[in-house]
mmCIF file of C-alpha atoms in Angstrom:
data_model
loop_
_atom_site.group_PDB
_atom_site.id
_atom_site.type_symbol
_atom_site.label_atom_id
_atom_site.label_comp_id
_atom_site.label_asym_id
_atom_site.label_seq_id
_atom_site.Cartn_x
_atom_site.Cartn_y
_atom_site.Cartn_z
ATOM 1 C CA MET A 1 -9.243 -18.746 45.778
ATOM 2 C CA LYS A 2 -7.326 -17.675 42.782
ATOM 3 C CA THR A 3 -4.859 -20.385 41.600
ATOM 4 C CA THR A 4 -1.966 -20.311 38.749
ATOM 5 C CA THR A 5 -1.174 -22.626 36.618
ATOM 6 C CA GLU A 6 2.682 -23.468 37.993
ATOM 7 C CA GLU A 7 0.468 -23.940 41.692
ATOM 8 C CA ALA A 8 -1.789 -26.529 40.418
ATOM 9 C CA GLN A 9 1.274 -28.527 38.062
ATOM 10 C CA ALA A 10 2.933 -28.256 41.591
ATOM 11 C CA PHE A 11 0.214 -29.300 43.359
ATOM 12 C CA GLY A 12 -0.611 -32.290 40.370
ATOM 13 C CA THR A 13 3.144 -32.975 40.668
ATOM 14 C CA MET A 14 2.891 -33.928 44.881
ATOM 15 C CA LEU A 15 -0.187 -36.009 43.820
ATOM 16 C CA VAL A 16 1.600 -38.286 41.563
ATOM 17 C CA ALA A 17 4.920 -38.471 43.494
ATOM 18 C CA TYR A 18 3.104 -39.599 46.662
ATOM 19 C CA GLY A 19 0.990 -42.302 44.626
ATOM 20 C CA TYR A 20 -2.293 -40.355 44.778
ATOM 21 C CA ILE A 21 -2.955 -40.879 41.158
ATOM 22 C CA TYR A 22 -0.882 -42.474 38.763
ATOM 23 C CA PRO A 23 -0.009 -41.752 35.245
ATOM 24 C CA LEU A 24 -1.700 -44.533 32.295
ATOM 25 C CA GLN A 25 0.676 -43.871 29.614
ATOM 26 C CA ASN A 26 4.446 -43.455 31.101
ATOM 27 C CA HIS A 27 4.461 -44.895 34.396
ATOM 28 C CA LYS A 28 8.040 -44.135 35.189
ATOM 29 C CA LYS A 29 7.937 -40.654 35.076
ATOM 30 C CA LEU A 30 6.387 -39.366 38.434
ATOM 31 C CA VAL A 31 5.354 -35.946 37.462
ATOM 32 C CA MET A 32 2.094 -33.712 36.483
ATOM 33 C CA CYS A 33 2.760 -32.895 32.788
ATOM 34 C CA ASN A 34 0.780 -30.297 31.492
ATOM 35 C CA ASP A 35 -0.400 -31.919 28.237
ATOM 36 C CA SER A 36 -3.075 -34.447 27.310
ATOM 37 C CA SER A 37 -1.312 -37.186 29.280
ATOM 38 C CA LEU A 38 -4.333 -39.387 31.244
ATOM 39 C CA TYR A 39 -3.617 -39.600 34.722
ATOM 40 C CA ARG A 40 -6.594 -41.855 37.167
ATOM 41 C CA PHE A 41 -6.800 -41.922 40.864
ATOM 42 C CA GLN A 42 -5.356 -44.896 42.932
ATOM 43 C CA THR A 43 -6.987 -46.792 44.581
ATOM 44 C CA PRO A 44 -7.340 -46.101 48.471
ATOM 45 C CA TYR A 45 -5.969 -49.513 49.147
ATOM 46 C CA PHE A 46 -2.366 -48.049 48.031
ATOM 47 C CA TRP A 47 -2.525 -44.807 49.622
ATOM 48 C CA PRO A 48 0.344 -43.749 51.528
ATOM 49 C CA THR A 49 -2.657 -42.548 54.550
ATOM 50 C CA GLN A 50 -2.808 -46.146 55.180
ATOM 51 C CA LYS A 51 0.606 -46.690 56.325
ATOM 52 C CA TRP A 52 1.298 -49.278 54.878
ATOM 53 C CA VAL A 53 5.459 -50.186 55.416
ATOM 54 C CA PRO A 54 6.511 -51.900 51.760
ATOM 55 C CA ASP A 55 8.067 -55.400 52.827
ATOM 56 C CA ASP A 56 10.979 -56.677 50.575
ATOM 57 C CA SER A 57 9.004 -60.222 51.060
ATOM 58 C CA ASP A 58 5.765 -58.284 48.923
ATOM 59 C CA TYR A 59 8.252 -56.434 46.187
ATOM 60 C CA ALA A 60 9.657 -59.999 45.814
ATOM 61 C CA ILE A 61 5.959 -61.577 45.174
ATOM 62 C CA TYR A 62 5.134 -58.908 43.120
ATOM 63 C CA LEU A 63 8.209 -58.947 40.720
ATOM 64 C CA ALA A 64 8.361 -63.096 40.607
ATOM 65 C CA LYS A 65 4.409 -62.811 39.546
ATOM 66 C CA ARG A 66 5.350 -60.073 37.219
ATOM 67 C CA ASN A 67 8.140 -62.572 35.935
ATOM 68 C CA ILE A 68 5.888 -65.208 35.499
ATOM 69 C CA ARG A 69 3.619 -63.221 33.720
ATOM 70 C CA LYS A 70 5.976 -61.638 31.394
ATOM 71 C CA LYS A 71 7.830 -65.030 31.012
ATOM 72 C CA GLY A 72 10.827 -63.787 31.919
ATOM 73 C CA VAL A 73 11.364 -60.618 30.667
ATOM 74 C CA LEU A 74 12.004 -57.838 33.167
ATOM 75 C CA GLU A 75 12.676 -54.446 33.101
ATOM 76 C CA PRO A 76 16.039 -53.562 33.218
ATOM 77 C CA TYR A 77 15.679 -51.820 36.905
ATOM 78 C CA GLU A 78 13.227 -55.251 38.022
ATOM 79 C CA GLN A 79 15.470 -57.745 36.702
ATOM 80 C CA ALA A 80 18.571 -55.813 39.217
ATOM 81 C CA HIS A 81 15.837 -55.735 42.346
ATOM 82 C CA TYR A 82 14.417 -59.721 41.248
ATOM 83 C CA SER A 83 18.432 -60.948 41.159
ATOM 84 C CA HIS A 84 19.126 -58.948 44.450
ATOM 85 C CA LEU A 85 16.053 -60.196 46.701
ATOM 86 C CA HIS A 86 16.547 -63.325 45.173
ATOM 87 C CA GLU A 87 19.634 -63.729 46.517
ATOM 88 C CA TRP A 88 18.905 -61.841 49.923
ATOM 89 C CA LEU A 89 15.554 -64.245 50.462
ATOM 90 C CA ASN A 90 16.870 -67.130 49.513
ATOM 91 C CA HIS A 91 15.937 -69.269 52.319
ATOM 92 C CA LYS A 92 12.040 -68.590 51.702
ATOM 93 C CA TRP A 93 12.317 -67.913 48.079
ATOM 94 C CA ASP A 94 9.641 -71.017 47.566
ATOM 95 C CA PHE A 95 7.187 -69.484 49.543
ATOM 96 C CA ILE A 96 7.529 -66.329 47.477
ATOM 97 C CA VAL A 97 7.290 -68.230 44.357
ATOM 98 C CA MET A 98 4.314 -70.315 45.424
ATOM 99 C CA GLN A 99 2.966 -66.984 46.186
ATOM 100 C CA ALA A 100 3.039 -65.353 43.126
ATOM 101 C CA ALA A 101 2.118 -68.416 41.176
ATOM 102 C CA GLU A 102 -1.375 -68.352 43.183
ATOM 103 C CA GLN A 103 -1.767 -64.471 43.135
ATOM 104 C CA TYR A 104 -1.261 -64.768 39.482
ATOM 105 C CA LYS A 105 -3.766 -67.671 39.123
ATOM 106 C CA ALA A 106 -6.659 -65.670 41.026
ATOM 107 C CA GLY A 107 -5.549 -62.748 38.932
ATOM 108 C CA LYS A 108 -6.666 -64.752 35.758
ATOM 109 C CA GLU A 109 -9.755 -65.669 37.261
ATOM 110 C CA ARG A 110 -11.314 -62.244 37.265
ATOM 111 C CA LYS A 111 -12.157 -60.013 34.579
ATOM 112 C CA LYS A 112 -9.812 -58.531 31.696
ATOM 113 C CA PRO A 113 -10.502 -54.650 32.649
ATOM 114 C CA ASP A 114 -10.544 -55.365 36.382
ATOM 115 C CA ARG A 115 -7.287 -57.135 35.906
ATOM 116 C CA VAL A 116 -5.536 -54.627 33.779
ATOM 117 C CA VAL A 117 -6.265 -51.713 36.277
ATOM 118 C CA PHE A 118 -5.416 -53.809 39.188
ATOM 119 C CA ASP A 119 -1.857 -54.630 37.806
ATOM 120 C CA CYS A 120 -2.005 -50.446 37.003
ATOM 121 C CA GLN A 121 -2.855 -49.661 40.096
ATOM 122 C CA GLU A 122 -0.221 -52.461 41.656
ATOM 123 C CA ARG A 123 2.890 -51.486 39.290
ATOM 124 C CA ALA A 124 2.285 -47.729 40.209
ATOM 125 C CA TYR A 125 2.358 -47.876 44.081
ATOM 126 C CA TRP A 126 5.903 -50.083 43.344
ATOM 127 C CA MET A 127 6.940 -47.406 41.282
ATOM 128 C CA VAL A 128 6.267 -44.234 43.946
ATOM 129 C CA ASN A 129 7.975 -46.966 47.329
ATOM 130 C CA ARG A 130 10.232 -49.150 44.950
ATOM 131 C CA PRO A 131 11.421 -46.311 42.221
ATOM 132 C CA PRO A 132 14.590 -47.332 40.009
ATOM 133 C CA ARG A 133 17.736 -46.303 41.130
ATOM 134 C CA CYS A 134 18.968 -43.271 40.475
ATOM 135 C CA ALA A 135 15.545 -42.106 40.145
ATOM 136 C CA HIS A 136 13.641 -39.688 42.604
ATOM 137 C CA SER A 137 10.896 -41.055 45.287
ATOM 138 C CA ALA A 138 9.147 -38.591 47.501
ATOM 139 C CA MET A 139 8.727 -41.623 49.987
ATOM 140 C CA ASP A 140 12.152 -41.931 51.176
ATOM 141 C CA CYS A 141 12.989 -41.434 54.449
ATOM 142 C CA GLY A 142 16.585 -42.542 55.104
ATOM 143 C CA PRO A 143 17.753 -45.990 56.745
ATOM 144 C CA GLU A 144 15.002 -47.367 59.028
ATOM 145 C CA ARG A 145 15.326 -46.646 62.795
ATOM 146 C CA LEU A 146 15.351 -49.324 64.671
ATOM 147 C CA ILE A 147 13.796 -47.169 67.733
ATOM 148 C CA ASP A 148 11.416 -44.792 67.871
ATOM 149 C CA PRO A 149 12.549 -41.666 68.991
ATOM 150 C CA ASN A 150 9.189 -40.362 69.632
ATOM 151 C CA THR A 151 8.366 -43.208 72.132
ATOM 152 C CA ASP A 152 8.186 -43.177 75.960
ATOM 153 C CA GLU A 153 11.047 -45.368 77.638
ATOM 154 C CA LYS A 154 10.171 -47.501 80.171
ATOM 155 C CA THR A 155 11.411 -46.590 83.538
ATOM 156 C CA THR A 156 12.537 -49.815 85.190
ATOM 157 C CA PHE A 157 15.247 -50.416 87.717
ATOM 158 C CA ASP A 158 18.264 -51.108 84.844
ATOM 159 C CA ILE A 159 17.166 -47.115 83.271
ATOM 160 C CA TYR A 160 17.584 -45.520 86.743
ATOM 161 C CA ARG A 161 21.012 -47.294 87.069
ATOM 162 C CA ARG A 162 22.263 -46.752 84.325
ATOM 163 C CA LYS A 163 21.571 -42.808 84.433
ATOM 164 C CA ASN A 164 22.743 -42.278 87.767
ATOM 165 C CA MET A 165 25.941 -44.033 86.475
ATOM 166 C CA PHE A 166 25.767 -41.162 83.455
ATOM 167 C CA TYR A 167 25.692 -38.607 85.903
ATOM 168 C CA GLN A 168 28.394 -40.005 88.468
ATOM 169 C CA GLN A 169 30.845 -39.742 84.989
ATOM 170 C CA ALA A 170 29.523 -36.517 84.475
ATOM 171 C CA ILE A 171 30.299 -34.486 88.012
ATOM 172 C CA MET A 172 33.949 -36.282 87.522
ATOM 173 C CA ARG A 173 34.260 -35.288 84.319
ATOM 174 C CA SER A 174 36.754 -32.077 84.335
ATOM 175 C CA LYS A 175 35.924 -29.047 83.447
ATOM 176 C CA VAL A 176 36.818 -26.018 81.643
ATOM 177 C CA LYS A 177 36.537 -22.817 82.422
ATOM 178 C CA SER A 178 34.497 -20.327 80.311
ATOM 179 C CA SER A 179 37.427 -17.857 80.443
ATOM 180 C CA VAL A 180 39.960 -20.515 79.311
ATOM 181 C CA SER A 181 37.763 -21.473 76.427
ATOM 182 C CA LEU A 182 36.929 -18.455 75.822
ATOM 183 C CA GLY A 183 40.658 -16.773 75.172
ATOM 184 C CA ALA A 184 41.779 -19.835 73.500
ATOM 185 C CA LEU A 185 38.590 -19.056 71.086
ATOM 186 C CA VAL A 186 40.144 -15.665 70.872
ATOM 187 C CA LYS A 187 43.647 -16.835 70.074
ATOM 188 C CA TYR A 188 43.092 -19.367 67.615
ATOM 189 C CA ILE A 189 40.706 -16.245 65.485
ATOM 190 C CA THR A 190 43.654 -13.777 66.327
ATOM 191 C CA THR A 191 46.109 -16.042 64.645
ATOM 192 C CA TYR A 192 44.102 -16.976 61.514
ATOM 193 C CA LYS A 193 41.937 -14.407 60.625
ATOM 194 C CA ASN A 194 44.638 -12.961 58.300
ATOM 195 C CA HIS A 195 44.445 -16.195 56.646
ATOM 196 C CA ASP A 196 40.560 -16.278 55.983
ATOM 197 C CA PRO A 197 39.145 -15.610 52.608
ATOM 198 C CA LEU A 198 35.564 -14.486 54.917
ATOM 199 C CA LEU A 199 37.312 -11.918 56.830
ATOM 200 C CA ALA A 200 40.393 -11.169 54.767
ATOM 201 C CA SER A 201 40.815 -10.474 50.842
ATOM 202 C CA CYS A 202 42.703 -13.203 48.506
ATOM 203 C CA LEU A 203 46.358 -12.179 47.004
ATOM 204 C CA PRO A 204 46.343 -11.843 44.554
ATOM 205 C CA SER A 205 42.454 -11.926 43.476
ATOM 206 C CA ASN A 206 39.631 -14.368 44.686
ATOM 207 C CA PRO A 207 39.336 -16.538 41.594
ATOM 208 C CA TRP A 208 35.936 -17.335 42.626
ATOM 209 C CA GLN A 209 34.670 -14.119 41.970
ATOM 210 C CA THR A 210 37.344 -12.875 39.175
ATOM 211 C CA ASP A 211 37.604 -15.471 36.981
ATOM 212 C CA HIS A 212 41.568 -15.448 37.213
ATOM 213 C CA ASP A 213 43.244 -18.187 38.156
ATOM 214 C CA ALA A 214 46.606 -16.680 39.636
ATOM 215 C CA TYR A 215 45.562 -17.429 43.403
ATOM 216 C CA TRP A 216 45.711 -21.208 42.555
ATOM 217 C CA THR A 217 49.189 -20.406 40.199
ATOM 218 C CA LEU A 218 50.767 -19.321 43.296
ATOM 219 C CA ASN A 219 49.356 -22.099 46.076
ATOM 220 C CA MET A 220 49.703 -24.629 43.796
ATOM 221 C CA ARG A 221 50.732 -28.003 45.870
ATOM 222 C CA ARG A 222 54.427 -28.011 45.456
ATOM 223 C CA VAL A 223 55.009 -24.973 43.764
ATOM 224 C CA GLU A 224 58.919 -24.095 43.750
ATOM 225 C CA VAL A 225 58.883 -20.448 45.602
ATOM 226 C CA PRO A 226 55.310 -20.607 47.875
ATOM 227 C CA THR A 227 53.500 -17.023 49.081
ATOM 228 C CA LYS A 228 54.080 -15.434 52.689
ATOM 229 C CA MET A 229 50.622 -16.213 53.953
ATOM 230 C CA ARG A 230 51.760 -19.529 53.342
ATOM 231 C CA VAL A 231 55.457 -20.030 54.647
ATOM 232 C CA GLU A 232 53.959 -17.847 57.933
ATOM 233 C CA ARG A 233 51.055 -20.128 58.216
ATOM 234 C CA TRP A 234 53.921 -23.034 58.661
ATOM 235 C CA SER A 235 54.937 -21.489 61.659
ATOM 236 C CA PHE A 236 51.479 -21.840 63.614
ATOM 237 C CA SER A 237 52.020 -25.893 64.381
ATOM 238 C CA LEU A 238 53.630 -28.703 63.271
ATOM 239 C CA PHE A 239 49.945 -30.396 61.973
ATOM 240 C CA GLU A 240 49.814 -27.171 59.293
ATOM 241 C CA LEU A 241 53.431 -27.668 58.075
ATOM 242 C CA LEU A 242 52.880 -31.622 57.658
ATOM 243 C CA SER A 243 49.399 -30.545 56.086
ATOM 244 C CA ASP A 244 51.158 -28.647 53.546
ATOM 245 C CA LEU A 245 53.229 -30.855 51.492
ATOM 246 C CA ARG A 246 55.987 -27.787 49.969
ATOM 247 C CA GLY A 247 55.998 -27.204 53.794
ATOM 248 C CA ARG A 248 56.738 -30.849 54.510
ATOM 249 C CA ASP A 249 59.337 -31.079 51.327
ATOM 250 C CA ASP A 250 61.022 -27.839 53.532
ATOM 251 C CA PHE A 251 60.814 -29.686 56.350
ATOM 252 C CA LYS A 252 62.115 -32.781 55.005
ATOM 253 C CA ILE A 253 65.695 -30.672 53.602
ATOM 254 C CA PHE A 254 66.028 -29.859 57.170
ATOM 255 C CA LEU A 255 65.399 -33.199 58.627
ATOM 256 C CA LYS A 256 67.847 -34.713 55.810
ATOM 257 C CA LYS A 257 70.903 -31.501 57.112
ATOM 258 C CA GLU A 258 70.281 -32.561 60.735
ATOM 259 C CA PHE A 259 70.796 -36.260 59.510
ATOM 260 C CA SER A 260 67.212 -37.103 61.339
ATOM 261 C CA GLY A 261 64.703 -38.085 58.850
ATOM 262 C CA GLU A 262 63.767 -41.247 60.104
ATOM 263 C CA ASN A 263 60.833 -39.657 62.514
ATOM 264 C CA LEU A 264 59.306 -37.854 59.327
ATOM 265 C CA ALA A 265 59.808 -40.864 57.032
ATOM 266 C CA PHE A 266 57.753 -43.051 59.575
ATOM 267 C CA TRP A 267 54.805 -40.554 60.364
ATOM 268 C CA GLU A 268 54.274 -40.829 56.596
ATOM 269 C CA ALA A 269 55.043 -44.552 56.322
ATOM 270 C CA ALA A 270 52.063 -44.528 59.116
ATOM 271 C CA GLU A 271 50.294 -41.928 57.295
ATOM 272 C CA GLU A 272 50.169 -44.892 53.945
ATOM 273 C CA LEU A 273 49.183 -47.366 56.120
ATOM 274 C CA LYS A 274 46.155 -45.395 57.491
ATOM 275 C CA TRP A 275 44.381 -44.264 54.604
ATOM 276 C CA GLY A 276 46.106 -46.863 51.972
ATOM 277 C CA THR A 277 44.007 -50.029 50.305
ATOM 278 C CA SER A 278 43.362 -52.695 52.101
ATOM 279 C CA SER A 279 45.097 -55.062 49.861
ATOM 280 C CA SER A 280 48.895 -53.720 50.254
ATOM 281 C CA MET A 281 48.456 -53.188 54.006
ATOM 282 C CA SER A 282 50.450 -56.616 55.503
ATOM 283 C CA THR A 283 52.580 -55.589 52.594
ATOM 284 C CA LYS A 284 53.495 -52.173 53.866
ATOM 285 C CA ALA A 285 53.055 -53.194 57.614
ATOM 286 C CA GLU A 286 56.051 -55.829 56.449
ATOM 287 C CA THR A 287 57.572 -52.901 55.211
ATOM 288 C CA ILE A 288 57.852 -50.525 57.668
ATOM 289 C CA PHE A 289 58.607 -53.016 60.500
ATOM 290 C CA LYS A 290 61.885 -54.314 58.268
ATOM 291 C CA THR A 291 62.869 -50.245 57.347
ATOM 292 C CA PHE A 292 61.886 -48.650 61.665
ATOM 293 C CA LEU A 293 61.216 -51.046 63.864
ATOM 294 C CA ALA A 294 63.622 -53.988 63.728
ATOM 295 C CA PRO A 295 66.793 -54.551 65.066
ATOM 296 C CA GLY A 296 69.316 -53.065 63.688
ATOM 297 C CA ALA A 297 66.555 -51.949 60.951
ATOM 298 C CA PRO A 298 68.097 -48.835 58.609
ATOM 299 C CA ARG A 299 66.290 -46.108 59.864
ATOM 300 C CA TRP A 300 65.277 -47.301 63.288
ATOM 301 C CA ILE A 301 63.177 -45.013 65.264
ATOM 302 C CA ASN A 302 63.727 -44.271 68.831
ATOM 303 C CA ILE A 303 60.779 -44.365 70.881
ATOM 304 C CA ASP A 304 59.845 -46.105 74.841
ATOM 305 C CA GLY A 305 60.370 -49.755 74.808
ATOM 306 C CA ARG A 306 56.676 -49.776 76.182
ATOM 307 C CA THR A 307 55.096 -48.189 73.088
ATOM 308 C CA MET A 308 57.195 -50.271 70.567
ATOM 309 C CA GLY A 309 56.423 -53.480 72.403
ATOM 310 C CA LEU A 310 52.880 -52.569 71.570
ATOM 311 C CA THR A 311 53.367 -51.741 68.049
ATOM 312 C CA VAL A 312 55.520 -54.860 67.348
ATOM 313 C CA LYS A 313 52.870 -56.999 68.672
ATOM 314 C CA GLY A 314 50.299 -55.457 66.755
ATOM 315 C CA LEU A 315 51.600 -55.694 63.211
ATOM 316 C CA GLU A 316 51.446 -59.965 63.617
ATOM 317 C CA HIS A 317 47.924 -58.580 62.528
ATOM 318 C CA PRO A 318 47.764 -55.236 61.072
ATOM 319 C CA HIS A 319 44.936 -53.294 60.580
ATOM 320 C CA ARG A 320 44.960 -49.644 59.646
ATOM 321 C CA TYR A 321 45.451 -47.940 63.201
ATOM 322 C CA VAL A 322 48.193 -50.536 64.386
ATOM 323 C CA LEU A 323 50.957 -47.406 64.161
ATOM 324 C CA GLU A 324 48.389 -45.198 66.202
ATOM 325 C CA ALA A 325 50.513 -44.737 69.474
ATOM 326 C CA ALA A 326 54.116 -45.110 67.871
ATOM 327 C CA GLN A 327 53.408 -42.096 64.679
ATOM 328 C CA THR A 328 51.480 -40.204 68.159
ATOM 329 C CA HIS A 329 54.946 -40.637 70.061
ATOM 330 C CA VAL A 330 56.963 -39.555 67.467
ATOM 331 C CA PHE A 331 54.829 -36.337 66.444
ATOM 332 C CA LEU A 332 55.304 -35.367 69.584
ATOM 333 C CA LEU A 333 58.831 -35.627 69.489
ATOM 334 C CA MET A 334 59.042 -33.545 66.588
ATOM 335 C CA LYS A 335 56.033 -30.914 67.734
ATOM 336 C CA LYS A 336 58.223 -30.390 70.992
ATOM 337 C CA ASP A 337 61.927 -30.260 68.886
ATOM 338 C CA THR A 338 62.340 -31.035 65.669
ATOM 339 C CA PHE A 339 60.087 -28.040 64.545
ATOM 340 C CA PHE A 340 61.079 -25.412 66.695
ATOM 341 C CA ARG A 341 64.505 -25.887 65.801
ATOM 342 C CA TYR A 342 62.799 -25.878 62.251
ATOM 343 C CA LEU A 343 61.634 -22.592 62.345
ATOM 344 C CA LYS A 344 64.851 -21.060 64.142
ATOM 345 C CA SER A 345 67.197 -22.998 61.110
ATOM 346 C CA PRO A 346 68.283 -21.079 57.459
ATOM 347 C CA THR A 347 66.468 -23.030 56.003
ATOM 348 C CA TYR A 348 63.269 -21.717 57.455
ATOM 349 C CA LYS A 349 64.051 -18.139 57.301
ATOM 350 C CA ASP A 350 65.888 -18.580 53.440
ATOM 351 C CA ILE A 351 62.505 -19.649 52.516
ATOM 352 C CA GLN A 352 60.785 -16.595 54.415
ATOM 353 C CA LYS A 353 62.892 -14.532 52.445
ATOM 354 C CA LYS A 354 62.065 -15.921 48.933
ATOM 355 C CA ALA A 355 58.495 -16.046 49.693
ATOM 356 C CA LEU A 356 56.301 -14.073 47.185
ATOM 357 C CA ASN A 357 53.876 -11.609 48.116
ATOM 358 C CA PRO A 358 51.850 -10.990 45.309
ATOM 359 C CA GLU A 359 50.252 -7.391 44.839
ATOM 360 C CA PRO A 360 46.108 -7.199 44.764
ATOM 361 C CA HIS A 361 44.770 -7.037 41.526
ATOM 362 C CA ASN A 362 42.012 -4.722 41.185
ATOM 363 C CA PHE A 363 39.418 -6.186 38.096
ATOM 364 C CA SER A 364 37.510 -3.090 36.348
ATOM 365 C CA PRO A 365 33.798 -4.379 35.219
ATOM 366 C CA ALA A 366 35.403 -4.820 31.338
ATOM 367 C CA ASN A 367 38.427 -7.205 32.702
ATOM 368 C CA LEU A 368 35.716 -8.604 34.088
ATOM 369 C CA GLU A 369 33.667 -10.144 31.716
ATOM 370 C CA GLN A 370 36.972 -10.640 29.570
ATOM 371 C CA ASN A 371 38.128 -12.991 32.111
ATOM 372 C CA ALA A 372 35.018 -14.065 32.247
ATOM 373 C CA LEU A 373 34.367 -15.308 28.659
ATOM 374 C CA ASN A 374 38.552 -16.227 29.032
ATOM 375 C CA ARG A 375 37.639 -19.002 31.373
ATOM 376 C CA SER A 376 39.314 -22.188 30.174
ATOM 377 C CA PRO A 377 39.311 -25.490 33.021
ATOM 378 C CA GLY A 378 42.106 -26.415 34.982
ATOM 379 C CA ILE A 379 44.077 -29.258 35.459
ATOM 380 C CA HIS A 380 42.226 -32.367 35.577
ATOM 381 C CA PRO A 381 42.612 -33.963 38.744
ATOM 382 C CA ILE A 382 43.953 -37.259 37.976
ATOM 383 C CA ILE A 383 46.838 -35.346 36.081
ATOM 384 C CA LEU A 384 47.683 -34.161 39.458
ATOM 385 C CA TRP A 385 47.318 -37.152 40.962
ATOM 386 C CA GLN A 386 49.627 -38.657 38.491
ATOM 387 C CA GLN A 387 51.566 -35.816 38.923
ATOM 388 C CA GLU A 388 52.389 -36.243 42.868
ATOM 389 C CA GLU A 389 52.855 -39.933 42.613
ATOM 390 C CA GLU A 390 55.702 -39.047 40.231
ATOM 391 C CA GLU A 391 57.118 -37.183 42.937
ATOM 392 C CA LYS A 392 56.806 -39.319 45.205
ATOM 393 C CA ALA A 393 58.701 -42.091 43.350
ATOM 394 C CA LYS A 394 61.560 -39.725 42.938
ATOM 395 C CA ALA A 395 61.397 -38.503 46.779
ATOM 396 C CA ALA A 396 61.637 -42.155 48.002
ATOM 397 C CA ALA A 397 63.969 -43.188 45.564
ATOM 398 C CA ALA A 398 66.327 -40.033 46.205
ATOM 399 C CA SER A 399 66.015 -40.491 50.409
ATOM 400 C CA ALA A 400 66.133 -44.428 50.316
ATOM 401 C CA PRO A 401 67.743 -45.993 53.568
ATOM 402 C CA VAL A 402 71.761 -46.018 52.645
ATOM 403 C CA ASP A 403 73.094 -49.945 53.928
ATOM 404 C CA VAL A 404 76.010 -49.144 55.608
ATOM 405 C CA LYS A 405 76.935 -52.198 55.837
ATOM 406 C CA ALA A 406 76.418 -53.262 51.993
ATOM 407 C CA MET A 407 78.983 -49.681 51.020
ATOM 408 C CA MET A 408 81.646 -51.098 53.243
ATOM 409 C CA SER A 409 81.424 -54.759 51.750
ATOM 410 C CA LYS A 410 81.543 -53.056 48.665
ATOM 411 C CA ILE A 411 84.708 -50.837 49.461
ATOM 412 C CA ASP A 412 86.986 -53.937 50.607
ATOM 413 C CA ARG A 413 86.503 -55.925 47.559
ATOM 414 C CA LYS A 414 87.546 -52.284 45.404
ATOM 415 C CA LYS A 415 90.808 -52.636 47.910
#
């Protein structure tokens, strides 16, 4: 059988990666090099076929032994592992140090060549099973499973009882006919097929194929004049409208004209609480309560008493999803009433008339080469984030609630 150099090198790299042989010079490089580097066969005791599961306690003993031998001078990654294990196994650290000292004394009684060989073998084993951080490990199998899926489960009375309960619940569960499910899928595909870049062409051109950024420029998050395809997508559902920041801004304009923007403002505040930082959660919850839920709040929302009671009680100990019920209630109110009035309003019709319908760009091979040469990096995400934060601050200042009592008191003072 003929074997090429590449195949032999790949096979040798696998042997090194799995710990059957180890390099003598550069022990961190678990790759078979096609040069004069020296390698040595690992002792069968450390082979993966022994199925010896590496334990944290064994690794801690090895690091403690190296720490004694090197007089506190370890590799940076070993020092990091040593500190972590010292904290993690602090309850039995005295036993680990005692074991390391005993092994160090036993090793000194060996002959020097045998001691050097064993140290290299042990170091190679832990290099494979506890590699440095950000290094590839062929032995990485993911998180350790507490239950082996291949083992047969013991049949007991409790197992049959749980299976019986599961089958009863499955029988009682309402099922949808396949014709209804297929009809819903056909309806969804018919609605979205023109907006799928795999089923329909991008207008004016696909930037990934032509290296032309006109598509991204026309579809920026808060572009002044959106495209017709984008405006059409807003009419699919309220979720699509609110997912697009430009559509949400247009929806806010409509709500402002109808003096009913408190529902959307509450929905946005609930989203910020859900996806915001944990440190600001209590402050945001208190602000939301004072603005939308407290009696006489400046932007009080109209929800049923049961939902209001549960929400106010949950705000005593706020968490990310404390406003979930109220947010869902407000979303359904906007979906059933406000959303359809928006689609029939002059605000939406005006944006439909102003929307752009870009013509397709047909680039020749020469144009494509020129576009590739003139390719430039886009706007950095941090800059986009800063711009969004500035726009949010301006929008919040512009849509701040008006305190009628304060306004009336100012008018009375002037009089």
